[in-house]
């Protein structure tokens, strides 16, 4: 298979693996490019009998190396850490690669659950759960025994409890988020109390680069007050647009012609349960 054909066949799969591993769009794209370059530079690529396994192994191990090398940096991160927002890449539902970008398993909430796993657990879990690798294939990818990989997977599975059922349909979620924004703009507190859970939590990721809450903001009164203050502070200086963020409806807020905030949401019982706001400019460069 020529390198161009390999790229078209496996690019989306490899990106979705790397992005789930790292929570970084830019790092995932770089690692995928490196994997295809490594393949293209082989002295005898015809000796590779399973191109897919070769590419997955490169991507998985480079992700593991990057996670290990950046562990200390993550420990020193200022405020809540959120993944880089993945904006709708325009993949149609009829495209078979869409299966690797299913909205539940790239949602912000799901990616944060993955962060609870160590790097090897994350790799094993994703290769088995999302990419349906056999334990023998996983063993060949990460250099551990099949039995060990099975144990790692079951341990990871017990650590992650993800229930996508509370997520409303795309159209319902989009309607609720639009109502949330319009109610904030109009100061309609009664409507906000219907849309937002009493125990809502806001996570704001400024990374110490911009002003943002450095601890989670808990409770509907505090979350509404914070946004009302922001609206008042930036009155007439911002615009916003609705778009798909990590597979679900979200918001892009622009100040002074530059992206400042990307919002994504999690729902429970048809109310907004969690709000994720990424403001760290390093995490918005790819936009």
PDB file of C-alpha atoms in Angstrom:
ATOM      1  CA  UNK A   1       0.000   0.000   0.000  1.00  0.00           C
ATOM      2  CA  UNK A   2       1.442   3.393  -0.954  1.00  0.00           C
ATOM      3  CA  UNK A   3       2.054   5.947   1.803  1.00  0.00           C
ATOM      4  CA  UNK A   4      -0.734   8.217   0.485  1.00  0.00           C
ATOM      5  CA  UNK A   5      -3.221   5.349   0.654  1.00  0.00           C
ATOM      6  CA  UNK A   6      -2.042   4.400   4.139  1.00  0.00           C
ATOM      7  CA  UNK A   7      -2.490   8.000   5.243  1.00  0.00           C
ATOM      8  CA  UNK A   8      -6.059   8.192   3.979  1.00  0.00           C
ATOM      9  CA  UNK A   9      -6.921   4.796   5.465  1.00  0.00           C
ATOM     10  CA  UNK A  10      -5.474   5.167   8.961  1.00  0.00           C
ATOM     11  CA  UNK A  11      -5.038   8.888   9.651  1.00  0.00           C
ATOM     12  CA  UNK A  12      -8.356   9.390  11.487  1.00  0.00           C
ATOM     13  CA  UNK A  13      -7.980   6.189  13.518  1.00  0.00           C
ATOM     14  CA  UNK A  14      -4.460   7.084  14.610  1.00  0.00           C
ATOM     15  CA  UNK A  15      -5.393  10.663  15.427  1.00  0.00           C
ATOM     16  CA  UNK A  16      -8.340   9.551  17.542  1.00  0.00           C
ATOM     17  CA  UNK A  17      -6.103   7.160  19.493  1.00  0.00           C
ATOM     18  CA  UNK A  18      -3.411   9.793  20.085  1.00  0.00           C
ATOM     19  CA  UNK A  19      -5.946  12.485  21.004  1.00  0.00           C
ATOM     20  CA  UNK A  20      -7.643  10.260  23.565  1.00  0.00           C
ATOM     21  CA  UNK A  21      -4.261   9.311  24.985  1.00  0.00           C
ATOM     22  CA  UNK A  22      -2.933  12.874  25.244  1.00  0.00           C
ATOM     23  CA  UNK A  23      -5.913  15.230  25.332  1.00  0.00           C
ATOM     24  CA  UNK A  24      -3.964  17.429  22.899  1.00  0.00           C
ATOM     25  CA  UNK A  25      -5.007  18.079  19.305  1.00  0.00           C
ATOM     26  CA  UNK A  26      -1.634  19.512  18.291  1.00  0.00           C
ATOM     27  CA  UNK A  27       0.473  16.769  19.893  1.00  0.00           C
ATOM     28  CA  UNK A  28      -1.805  14.087  18.418  1.00  0.00           C
ATOM     29  CA  UNK A  29      -1.458  15.548  14.931  1.00  0.00           C
ATOM     30  CA  UNK A  30       2.335  15.767  15.313  1.00  0.00           C
ATOM     31  CA  UNK A  31       2.646  12.151  16.450  1.00  0.00           C
ATOM     32  CA  UNK A  32       0.481  10.877  13.593  1.00  0.00           C
ATOM     33  CA  UNK A  33       2.629  12.773  11.094  1.00  0.00           C
ATOM     34  CA  UNK A  34       5.763  11.320  12.718  1.00  0.00           C
ATOM     35  CA  UNK A  35       4.353   7.798  12.423  1.00  0.00           C
ATOM     36  CA  UNK A  36       3.806   8.114   8.674  1.00  0.00           C
ATOM     37  CA  UNK A  37       7.229   9.703   8.236  1.00  0.00           C
ATOM     38  CA  UNK A  38       8.807   6.798  10.125  1.00  0.00           C
ATOM     39  CA  UNK A  39       7.026   4.338   7.845  1.00  0.00           C
ATOM     40  CA  UNK A  40       8.000   6.241   4.714  1.00  0.00           C
ATOM     41  CA  UNK A  41      11.656   6.296   5.766  1.00  0.00           C
ATOM     42  CA  UNK A  42      11.915   2.529   6.306  1.00  0.00           C
ATOM     43  CA  UNK A  43      14.654   1.040   4.122  1.00  0.00           C
ATOM     44  CA  UNK A  44      12.314  -1.823   3.162  1.00  0.00           C
ATOM     45  CA  UNK A  45       8.646  -1.084   3.888  1.00  0.00           C
ATOM     46  CA  UNK A  46       7.680  -4.216   1.933  1.00  0.00           C
ATOM     47  CA  UNK A  47       8.990  -6.217   4.896  1.00  0.00           C
ATOM     48  CA  UNK A  48       6.139  -4.828   7.030  1.00  0.00           C
ATOM     49  CA  UNK A  49       3.343  -7.397   6.750  1.00  0.00           C
ATOM     50  CA  UNK A  50       0.838  -5.509   8.900  1.00  0.00           C
ATOM     51  CA  UNK A  51       0.979  -1.770   8.238  1.00  0.00           C
ATOM     52  CA  UNK A  52      -1.876  -1.032  10.636  1.00  0.00           C
ATOM     53  CA  UNK A  53      -0.141  -2.773  13.548  1.00  0.00           C
ATOM     54  CA  UNK A  54       3.130  -1.016  12.735  1.00  0.00           C
ATOM     55  CA  UNK A  55       1.513   2.447  12.695  1.00  0.00           C
ATOM     56  CA  UNK A  56      -0.531   1.820  15.858  1.00  0.00           C
ATOM     57  CA  UNK A  57       2.600   0.641  17.657  1.00  0.00           C
ATOM     58  CA  UNK A  58       4.530   3.785  16.722  1.00  0.00           C
ATOM     59  CA  UNK A  59       1.681   6.104  17.741  1.00  0.00           C
ATOM     60  CA  UNK A  60       0.976   4.272  21.007  1.00  0.00           C
ATOM     61  CA  UNK A  61       4.602   4.213  22.132  1.00  0.00           C
ATOM     62  CA  UNK A  62       5.286   7.831  21.176  1.00  0.00           C
ATOM     63  CA  UNK A  63       2.214   8.827  23.178  1.00  0.00           C
ATOM     64  CA  UNK A  64       3.512   6.831  26.143  1.00  0.00           C
ATOM     65  CA  UNK A  65       6.918   8.507  25.865  1.00  0.00           C
ATOM     66  CA  UNK A  66       5.342  11.963  25.713  1.00  0.00           C
ATOM     67  CA  UNK A  67       3.077  11.285  28.700  1.00  0.00           C
ATOM     68  CA  UNK A  68       6.025  10.100  30.785  1.00  0.00           C
ATOM     69  CA  UNK A  69       8.172  13.080  29.853  1.00  0.00           C
ATOM     70  CA  UNK A  70       5.405  15.593  30.561  1.00  0.00           C
ATOM     71  CA  UNK A  71       4.160  14.076  33.843  1.00  0.00           C
ATOM     72  CA  UNK A  72       6.051  16.610  35.980  1.00  0.00           C
ATOM     73  CA  UNK A  73       4.747  19.505  33.906  1.00  0.00           C
ATOM     74  CA  UNK A  74       1.176  18.263  34.454  1.00  0.00           C
ATOM     75  CA  UNK A  75       1.763  18.125  38.216  1.00  0.00           C
ATOM     76  CA  UNK A  76       2.762  21.817  38.184  1.00  0.00           C
ATOM     77  CA  UNK A  77      -0.152  22.910  35.976  1.00  0.00           C
ATOM     78  CA  UNK A  78      -1.931  25.999  37.315  1.00  0.00           C
ATOM     79  CA  UNK A  79      -5.648  25.437  37.977  1.00  0.00           C
ATOM     80  CA  UNK A  80      -7.871  22.723  36.472  1.00  0.00           C
ATOM     81  CA  UNK A  81      -6.455  20.855  33.467  1.00  0.00           C
ATOM     82  CA  UNK A  82      -8.818  20.295  30.533  1.00  0.00           C
ATOM     83  CA  UNK A  83      -8.102  18.656  27.171  1.00  0.00           C
ATOM     84  CA  UNK A  84      -7.587  20.807  24.104  1.00  0.00           C
ATOM     85  CA  UNK A  85     -11.041  21.242  22.544  1.00  0.00           C
ATOM     86  CA  UNK A  86     -11.622  19.198  19.398  1.00  0.00           C
ATOM     87  CA  UNK A  87     -13.784  21.205  17.041  1.00  0.00           C
ATOM     88  CA  UNK A  88     -15.963  19.376  14.496  1.00  0.00           C
ATOM     89  CA  UNK A  89     -13.613  18.090  11.807  1.00  0.00           C
ATOM     90  CA  UNK A  90     -16.381  17.799   9.224  1.00  0.00           C
ATOM     91  CA  UNK A  91     -16.440  13.993   9.096  1.00  0.00           C
ATOM     92  CA  UNK A  92     -19.769  12.809   7.707  1.00  0.00           C
ATOM     93  CA  UNK A  93     -21.802  10.098   9.392  1.00  0.00           C
ATOM     94  CA  UNK A  94     -21.412   7.942   6.270  1.00  0.00           C
ATOM     95  CA  UNK A  95     -17.613   8.036   6.548  1.00  0.00           C
ATOM     96  CA  UNK A  96     -16.407   4.762   8.166  1.00  0.00           C
ATOM     97  CA  UNK A  97     -13.740   6.714  10.074  1.00  0.00           C
ATOM     98  CA  UNK A  98     -16.577   8.374  12.018  1.00  0.00           C
ATOM     99  CA  UNK A  99     -16.721   5.211  14.134  1.00  0.00           C
ATOM    100  CA  UNK A 100     -13.420   6.263  15.718  1.00  0.00           C
ATOM    101  CA  UNK A 101     -14.745   9.719  16.641  1.00  0.00           C
ATOM    102  CA  UNK A 102     -17.971   8.689  18.368  1.00  0.00           C
ATOM    103  CA  UNK A 103     -19.227  11.625  20.379  1.00  0.00           C
ATOM    104  CA  UNK A 104     -19.479   9.842  23.748  1.00  0.00           C
ATOM    105  CA  UNK A 105     -15.864   8.674  23.689  1.00  0.00           C
ATOM    106  CA  UNK A 106     -14.347  12.021  22.710  1.00  0.00           C
ATOM    107  CA  UNK A 107     -16.511  14.115  25.030  1.00  0.00           C
ATOM    108  CA  UNK A 108     -14.678  16.285  27.537  1.00  0.00           C
ATOM    109  CA  UNK A 109     -16.141  14.262  30.405  1.00  0.00           C
ATOM    110  CA  UNK A 110     -14.867  10.975  28.927  1.00  0.00           C
ATOM    111  CA  UNK A 111     -11.389  12.367  28.243  1.00  0.00           C
ATOM    112  CA  UNK A 112     -11.149  13.542  31.849  1.00  0.00           C
ATOM    113  CA  UNK A 113     -12.071  10.043  33.048  1.00  0.00           C
ATOM    114  CA  UNK A 114      -9.222   8.649  30.954  1.00  0.00           C
ATOM    115  CA  UNK A 115      -6.847  10.972  32.810  1.00  0.00           C
ATOM    116  CA  UNK A 116      -7.507   8.913  35.950  1.00  0.00           C
ATOM    117  CA  UNK A 117      -5.592   6.034  34.350  1.00  0.00           C
ATOM    118  CA  UNK A 118      -1.833   5.893  34.134  1.00  0.00           C
ATOM    119  CA  UNK A 119      -0.304   5.999  30.661  1.00  0.00           C
ATOM    120  CA  UNK A 120      -0.061   2.219  30.112  1.00  0.00           C
ATOM    121  CA  UNK A 121      -3.563   1.588  31.489  1.00  0.00           C
ATOM    122  CA  UNK A 122      -4.910   4.247  29.147  1.00  0.00           C
ATOM    123  CA  UNK A 123      -3.201   2.693  26.129  1.00  0.00           C
ATOM    124  CA  UNK A 124      -4.438  -0.819  26.929  1.00  0.00           C
ATOM    125  CA  UNK A 125      -7.949   0.370  27.716  1.00  0.00           C
ATOM    126  CA  UNK A 126      -8.294   2.395  24.504  1.00  0.00           C
ATOM    127  CA  UNK A 127      -6.792  -0.251  22.229  1.00  0.00           C
ATOM    128  CA  UNK A 128      -9.245  -2.813  23.627  1.00  0.00           C
ATOM    129  CA  UNK A 129     -12.363  -0.720  24.282  1.00  0.00           C
ATOM    130  CA  UNK A 130     -12.370   1.678  21.321  1.00  0.00           C
ATOM    131  CA  UNK A 131     -10.190  -0.022  18.702  1.00  0.00           C
ATOM    132  CA  UNK A 132     -11.132  -3.630  19.527  1.00  0.00           C
ATOM    133  CA  UNK A 133      -7.583  -4.963  19.566  1.00  0.00           C
ATOM    134  CA  UNK A 134      -7.100  -8.512  20.862  1.00  0.00           C
ATOM    135  CA  UNK A 135      -4.955  -8.888  23.964  1.00  0.00           C
ATOM    136  CA  UNK A 136      -2.280 -10.570  21.840  1.00  0.00           C
ATOM    137  CA  UNK A 137      -2.244  -7.527  19.526  1.00  0.00           C
ATOM    138  CA  UNK A 138      -2.071  -5.153  22.499  1.00  0.00           C
ATOM    139  CA  UNK A 139       0.814  -7.174  23.927  1.00  0.00           C
ATOM    140  CA  UNK A 140       2.724  -6.806  20.662  1.00  0.00           C
ATOM    141  CA  UNK A 141       2.011  -3.080  20.621  1.00  0.00           C
ATOM    142  CA  UNK A 142       3.174  -2.139  24.111  1.00  0.00           C
ATOM    143  CA  UNK A 143       5.691  -4.912  24.794  1.00  0.00           C
ATOM    144  CA  UNK A 144       3.926  -6.744  27.621  1.00  0.00           C
ATOM    145  CA  UNK A 145       2.484 -10.242  27.875  1.00  0.00           C
ATOM    146  CA  UNK A 146      -1.071 -10.948  26.771  1.00  0.00           C
ATOM    147  CA  UNK A 147      -2.022 -12.046  30.302  1.00  0.00           C
ATOM    148  CA  UNK A 148      -0.577  -8.843  31.743  1.00  0.00           C
ATOM    149  CA  UNK A 149      -2.508  -6.751  29.236  1.00  0.00           C
ATOM    150  CA  UNK A 150      -5.714  -8.542  30.181  1.00  0.00           C
ATOM    151  CA  UNK A 151      -5.110  -7.750  33.866  1.00  0.00           C
ATOM    152  CA  UNK A 152      -4.301  -4.107  33.061  1.00  0.00           C
ATOM    153  CA  UNK A 153      -7.495  -3.779  31.012  1.00  0.00           C
ATOM    154  CA  UNK A 154      -9.729  -5.179  33.744  1.00  0.00           C
ATOM    155  CA  UNK A 155      -8.075  -2.921  36.322  1.00  0.00           C
ATOM    156  CA  UNK A 156      -8.621   0.103  34.079  1.00  0.00           C
ATOM    157  CA  UNK A 157     -12.198  -0.950  33.391  1.00  0.00           C
ATOM    158  CA  UNK A 158     -12.956  -0.962  37.114  1.00  0.00           C
ATOM    159  CA  UNK A 159     -11.449   2.522  37.493  1.00  0.00           C
ATOM    160  CA  UNK A 160     -13.622   4.104  34.819  1.00  0.00           C
ATOM    161  CA  UNK A 161     -17.365   4.360  35.267  1.00  0.00           C
ATOM    162  CA  UNK A 162     -18.745   6.203  32.253  1.00  0.00           C
ATOM    163  CA  UNK A 163     -22.486   6.408  31.681  1.00  0.00           C
ATOM    164  CA  UNK A 164     -23.333   8.165  28.417  1.00  0.00           C
ATOM    165  CA  UNK A 165     -27.081   7.581  28.851  1.00  0.00           C
ATOM    166  CA  UNK A 166     -27.818  10.950  30.546  1.00  0.00           C
ATOM    167  CA  UNK A 167     -26.495  12.792  27.474  1.00  0.00           C
ATOM    168  CA  UNK A 168     -29.483  14.162  25.546  1.00  0.00           C
ATOM    169  CA  UNK A 169     -29.674  14.012  21.771  1.00  0.00           C
ATOM    170  CA  UNK A 170     -27.596  16.514  19.818  1.00  0.00           C
ATOM    171  CA  UNK A 171     -30.646  18.609  18.925  1.00  0.00           C
ATOM    172  CA  UNK A 172     -31.939  18.705  22.518  1.00  0.00           C
ATOM    173  CA  UNK A 173     -28.488  19.554  23.925  1.00  0.00           C
ATOM    174  CA  UNK A 174     -28.036  22.274  21.319  1.00  0.00           C
ATOM    175  CA  UNK A 175     -31.391  23.784  22.225  1.00  0.00           C
ATOM    176  CA  UNK A 176     -30.579  23.793  25.934  1.00  0.00           C
ATOM    177  CA  UNK A 177     -27.183  25.436  25.398  1.00  0.00           C
ATOM    178  CA  UNK A 178     -28.710  28.130  23.202  1.00  0.00           C
ATOM    179  CA  UNK A 179     -31.366  28.721  25.870  1.00  0.00           C
ATOM    180  CA  UNK A 180     -28.605  28.881  28.484  1.00  0.00           C
ATOM    181  CA  UNK A 181     -26.725  31.596  26.571  1.00  0.00           C
ATOM    182  CA  UNK A 182     -29.808  33.629  25.748  1.00  0.00           C
ATOM    183  CA  UNK A 183     -31.056  33.403  29.348  1.00  0.00           C
ATOM    184  CA  UNK A 184     -27.685  34.660  30.609  1.00  0.00           C
ATOM    185  CA  UNK A 185     -27.752  37.536  28.142  1.00  0.00           C
ATOM    186  CA  UNK A 186     -31.287  38.483  29.182  1.00  0.00           C
ATOM    187  CA  UNK A 187     -30.706  37.975  32.897  1.00  0.00           C
ATOM    188  CA  UNK A 188     -33.505  35.384  33.005  1.00  0.00           C
ATOM    189  CA  UNK A 189     -32.613  33.647  36.267  1.00  0.00           C
ATOM    190  CA  UNK A 190     -35.875  31.669  36.374  1.00  0.00           C
ATOM    191  CA  UNK A 191     -35.062  29.991  33.060  1.00  0.00           C
ATOM    192  CA  UNK A 192     -31.464  29.356  34.126  1.00  0.00           C
ATOM    193  CA  UNK A 193     -32.697  27.526  37.219  1.00  0.00           C
ATOM    194  CA  UNK A 194     -34.600  25.169  34.883  1.00  0.00           C
ATOM    195  CA  UNK A 195     -31.661  24.593  32.545  1.00  0.00           C
ATOM    196  CA  UNK A 196     -28.802  24.225  35.022  1.00  0.00           C
ATOM    197  CA  UNK A 197     -28.401  21.711  37.836  1.00  0.00           C
ATOM    198  CA  UNK A 198     -28.378  23.143  41.343  1.00  0.00           C
ATOM    199  CA  UNK A 199     -25.013  21.410  41.885  1.00  0.00           C
ATOM    200  CA  UNK A 200     -23.462  22.461  38.576  1.00  0.00           C
ATOM    201  CA  UNK A 201     -19.641  22.589  38.475  1.00  0.00           C
ATOM    202  CA  UNK A 202     -17.596  24.913  36.260  1.00  0.00           C
ATOM    203  CA  UNK A 203     -14.011  23.976  35.393  1.00  0.00           C
ATOM    204  CA  UNK A 204     -12.012  26.821  33.831  1.00  0.00           C
ATOM    205  CA  UNK A 205      -8.637  26.062  32.268  1.00  0.00           C
ATOM    206  CA  UNK A 206      -6.501  29.178  31.954  1.00  0.00           C
ATOM    207  CA  UNK A 207      -3.225  27.352  32.554  1.00  0.00           C
ATOM    208  CA  UNK A 208      -1.874  30.350  34.457  1.00  0.00           C
ATOM    209  CA  UNK A 209      -1.703  32.227  31.130  1.00  0.00           C
ATOM    210  CA  UNK A 210      -4.984  34.143  31.397  1.00  0.00           C
ATOM    211  CA  UNK A 211      -7.330  35.074  34.204  1.00  0.00           C
ATOM    212  CA  UNK A 212      -9.522  32.107  35.132  1.00  0.00           C
ATOM    213  CA  UNK A 213     -10.871  30.460  38.272  1.00  0.00           C
ATOM    214  CA  UNK A 214      -8.082  28.260  39.652  1.00  0.00           C
ATOM    215  CA  UNK A 215     -10.476  25.992  41.521  1.00  0.00           C
ATOM    216  CA  UNK A 216     -13.769  24.472  40.357  1.00  0.00           C
ATOM    217  CA  UNK A 217     -16.761  26.794  40.806  1.00  0.00           C
ATOM    218  CA  UNK A 218     -19.558  24.802  42.460  1.00  0.00           C
ATOM    219  CA  UNK A 219     -23.260  25.626  42.665  1.00  0.00           C
ATOM    220  CA  UNK A 220     -25.713  27.347  40.383  1.00  0.00           C
ATOM    221  CA  UNK A 221     -25.655  30.709  42.206  1.00  0.00           C
ATOM    222  CA  UNK A 222     -21.865  31.036  41.928  1.00  0.00           C
ATOM    223  CA  UNK A 223     -21.772  29.915  38.299  1.00  0.00           C
ATOM    224  CA  UNK A 224     -24.508  32.329  37.240  1.00  0.00           C
ATOM    225  CA  UNK A 225     -22.920  35.198  39.174  1.00  0.00           C
ATOM    226  CA  UNK A 226     -19.517  34.553  37.578  1.00  0.00           C
ATOM    227  CA  UNK A 227     -20.976  34.676  34.072  1.00  0.00           C
ATOM    228  CA  UNK A 228     -23.060  37.739  34.820  1.00  0.00           C
ATOM    229  CA  UNK A 229     -19.886  39.502  35.978  1.00  0.00           C
ATOM    230  CA  UNK A 230     -18.064  38.454  32.799  1.00  0.00           C
ATOM    231  CA  UNK A 231     -20.913  39.737  30.628  1.00  0.00           C
ATOM    232  CA  UNK A 232     -20.887  43.056  32.429  1.00  0.00           C
ATOM    233  CA  UNK A 233     -17.087  43.353  32.250  1.00  0.00           C
ATOM    234  CA  UNK A 234     -16.950  42.658  28.494  1.00  0.00           C
ATOM    235  CA  UNK A 235     -20.239  44.231  27.445  1.00  0.00           C
ATOM    236  CA  UNK A 236     -20.164  45.158  23.765  1.00  0.00           C
ATOM    237  CA  UNK A 237     -16.682  43.662  23.279  1.00  0.00           C
ATOM    238  CA  UNK A 238     -17.452  40.021  22.563  1.00  0.00           C
ATOM    239  CA  UNK A 239     -19.221  37.765  20.107  1.00  0.00           C
ATOM    240  CA  UNK A 240     -20.091  34.101  20.297  1.00  0.00           C
ATOM    241  CA  UNK A 241     -20.953  31.202  18.025  1.00  0.00           C
ATOM    242  CA  UNK A 242     -22.415  27.755  18.553  1.00  0.00           C
ATOM    243  CA  UNK A 243     -20.364  24.840  17.270  1.00  0.00           C
ATOM    244  CA  UNK A 244     -19.543  21.188  17.932  1.00  0.00           C
ATOM    245  CA  UNK A 245     -16.917  20.679  20.640  1.00  0.00           C
ATOM    246  CA  UNK A 246     -15.709  17.148  21.369  1.00  0.00           C
ATOM    247  CA  UNK A 247     -18.688  15.661  19.589  1.00  0.00           C
ATOM    248  CA  UNK A 248     -21.309  17.695  21.448  1.00  0.00           C
ATOM    249  CA  UNK A 249     -22.805  21.188  21.095  1.00  0.00           C
ATOM    250  CA  UNK A 250     -20.592  23.910  22.558  1.00  0.00           C
ATOM    251  CA  UNK A 251     -19.796  27.617  22.368  1.00  0.00           C
ATOM    252  CA  UNK A 252     -16.933  29.694  21.030  1.00  0.00           C
ATOM    253  CA  UNK A 253     -16.588  33.127  22.675  1.00  0.00           C
ATOM    254  CA  UNK A 254     -14.455  35.726  20.911  1.00  0.00           C
ATOM    255  CA  UNK A 255     -13.032  38.857  22.509  1.00  0.00           C
ATOM    256  CA  UNK A 256     -11.264  41.498  20.449  1.00  0.00           C
ATOM    257  CA  UNK A 257     -11.391  39.304  17.332  1.00  0.00           C
ATOM    258  CA  UNK A 258      -9.497  36.494  19.048  1.00  0.00           C
ATOM    259  CA  UNK A 259     -10.782  33.219  20.498  1.00  0.00           C
ATOM    260  CA  UNK A 260     -10.824  33.480  24.274  1.00  0.00           C
ATOM    261  CA  UNK A 261     -13.077  30.688  25.517  1.00  0.00           C
ATOM    262  CA  UNK A 262     -14.277  27.355  24.175  1.00  0.00           C
ATOM    263  CA  UNK A 263     -17.146  25.920  26.215  1.00  0.00           C
ATOM    264  CA  UNK A 264     -18.293  22.321  26.341  1.00  0.00           C
ATOM    265  CA  UNK A 265     -20.923  20.750  28.579  1.00  0.00           C
ATOM    266  CA  UNK A 266     -22.037  17.563  30.299  1.00  0.00           C
ATOM    267  CA  UNK A 267     -25.668  16.836  31.123  1.00  0.00           C
ATOM    268  CA  UNK A 268     -27.561  14.828  33.688  1.00  0.00           C
ATOM    269  CA  UNK A 269     -31.324  14.510  33.988  1.00  0.00           C
ATOM    270  CA  UNK A 270     -31.669  16.882  31.002  1.00  0.00           C
ATOM    271  CA  UNK A 271     -29.918  19.680  32.885  1.00  0.00           C
ATOM    272  CA  UNK A 272     -26.445  21.135  32.465  1.00  0.00           C
ATOM    273  CA  UNK A 273     -24.405  19.331  35.126  1.00  0.00           C
ATOM    274  CA  UNK A 274     -20.858  20.384  34.247  1.00  0.00           C
ATOM    275  CA  UNK A 275     -19.406  23.311  32.289  1.00  0.00           C
ATOM    276  CA  UNK A 276     -15.887  23.150  30.844  1.00  0.00           C
ATOM    277  CA  UNK A 277     -14.232  26.383  29.733  1.00  0.00           C
ATOM    278  CA  UNK A 278     -10.835  26.355  28.006  1.00  0.00           C
ATOM    279  CA  UNK A 279      -9.131  29.757  27.921  1.00  0.00           C
ATOM    280  CA  UNK A 280      -5.455  28.756  27.924  1.00  0.00           C
ATOM    281  CA  UNK A 281      -4.204  30.299  24.642  1.00  0.00           C
ATOM    282  CA  UNK A 282      -1.718  27.440  24.172  1.00  0.00           C
ATOM    283  CA  UNK A 283      -4.684  25.063  23.913  1.00  0.00           C
ATOM    284  CA  UNK A 284      -6.528  27.228  21.378  1.00  0.00           C
ATOM    285  CA  UNK A 285      -3.733  27.815  18.856  1.00  0.00           C
ATOM    286  CA  UNK A 286      -4.959  25.015  16.582  1.00  0.00           C
ATOM    287  CA  UNK A 287      -8.230  26.909  16.107  1.00  0.00           C
TER     288      UNK A 287
END
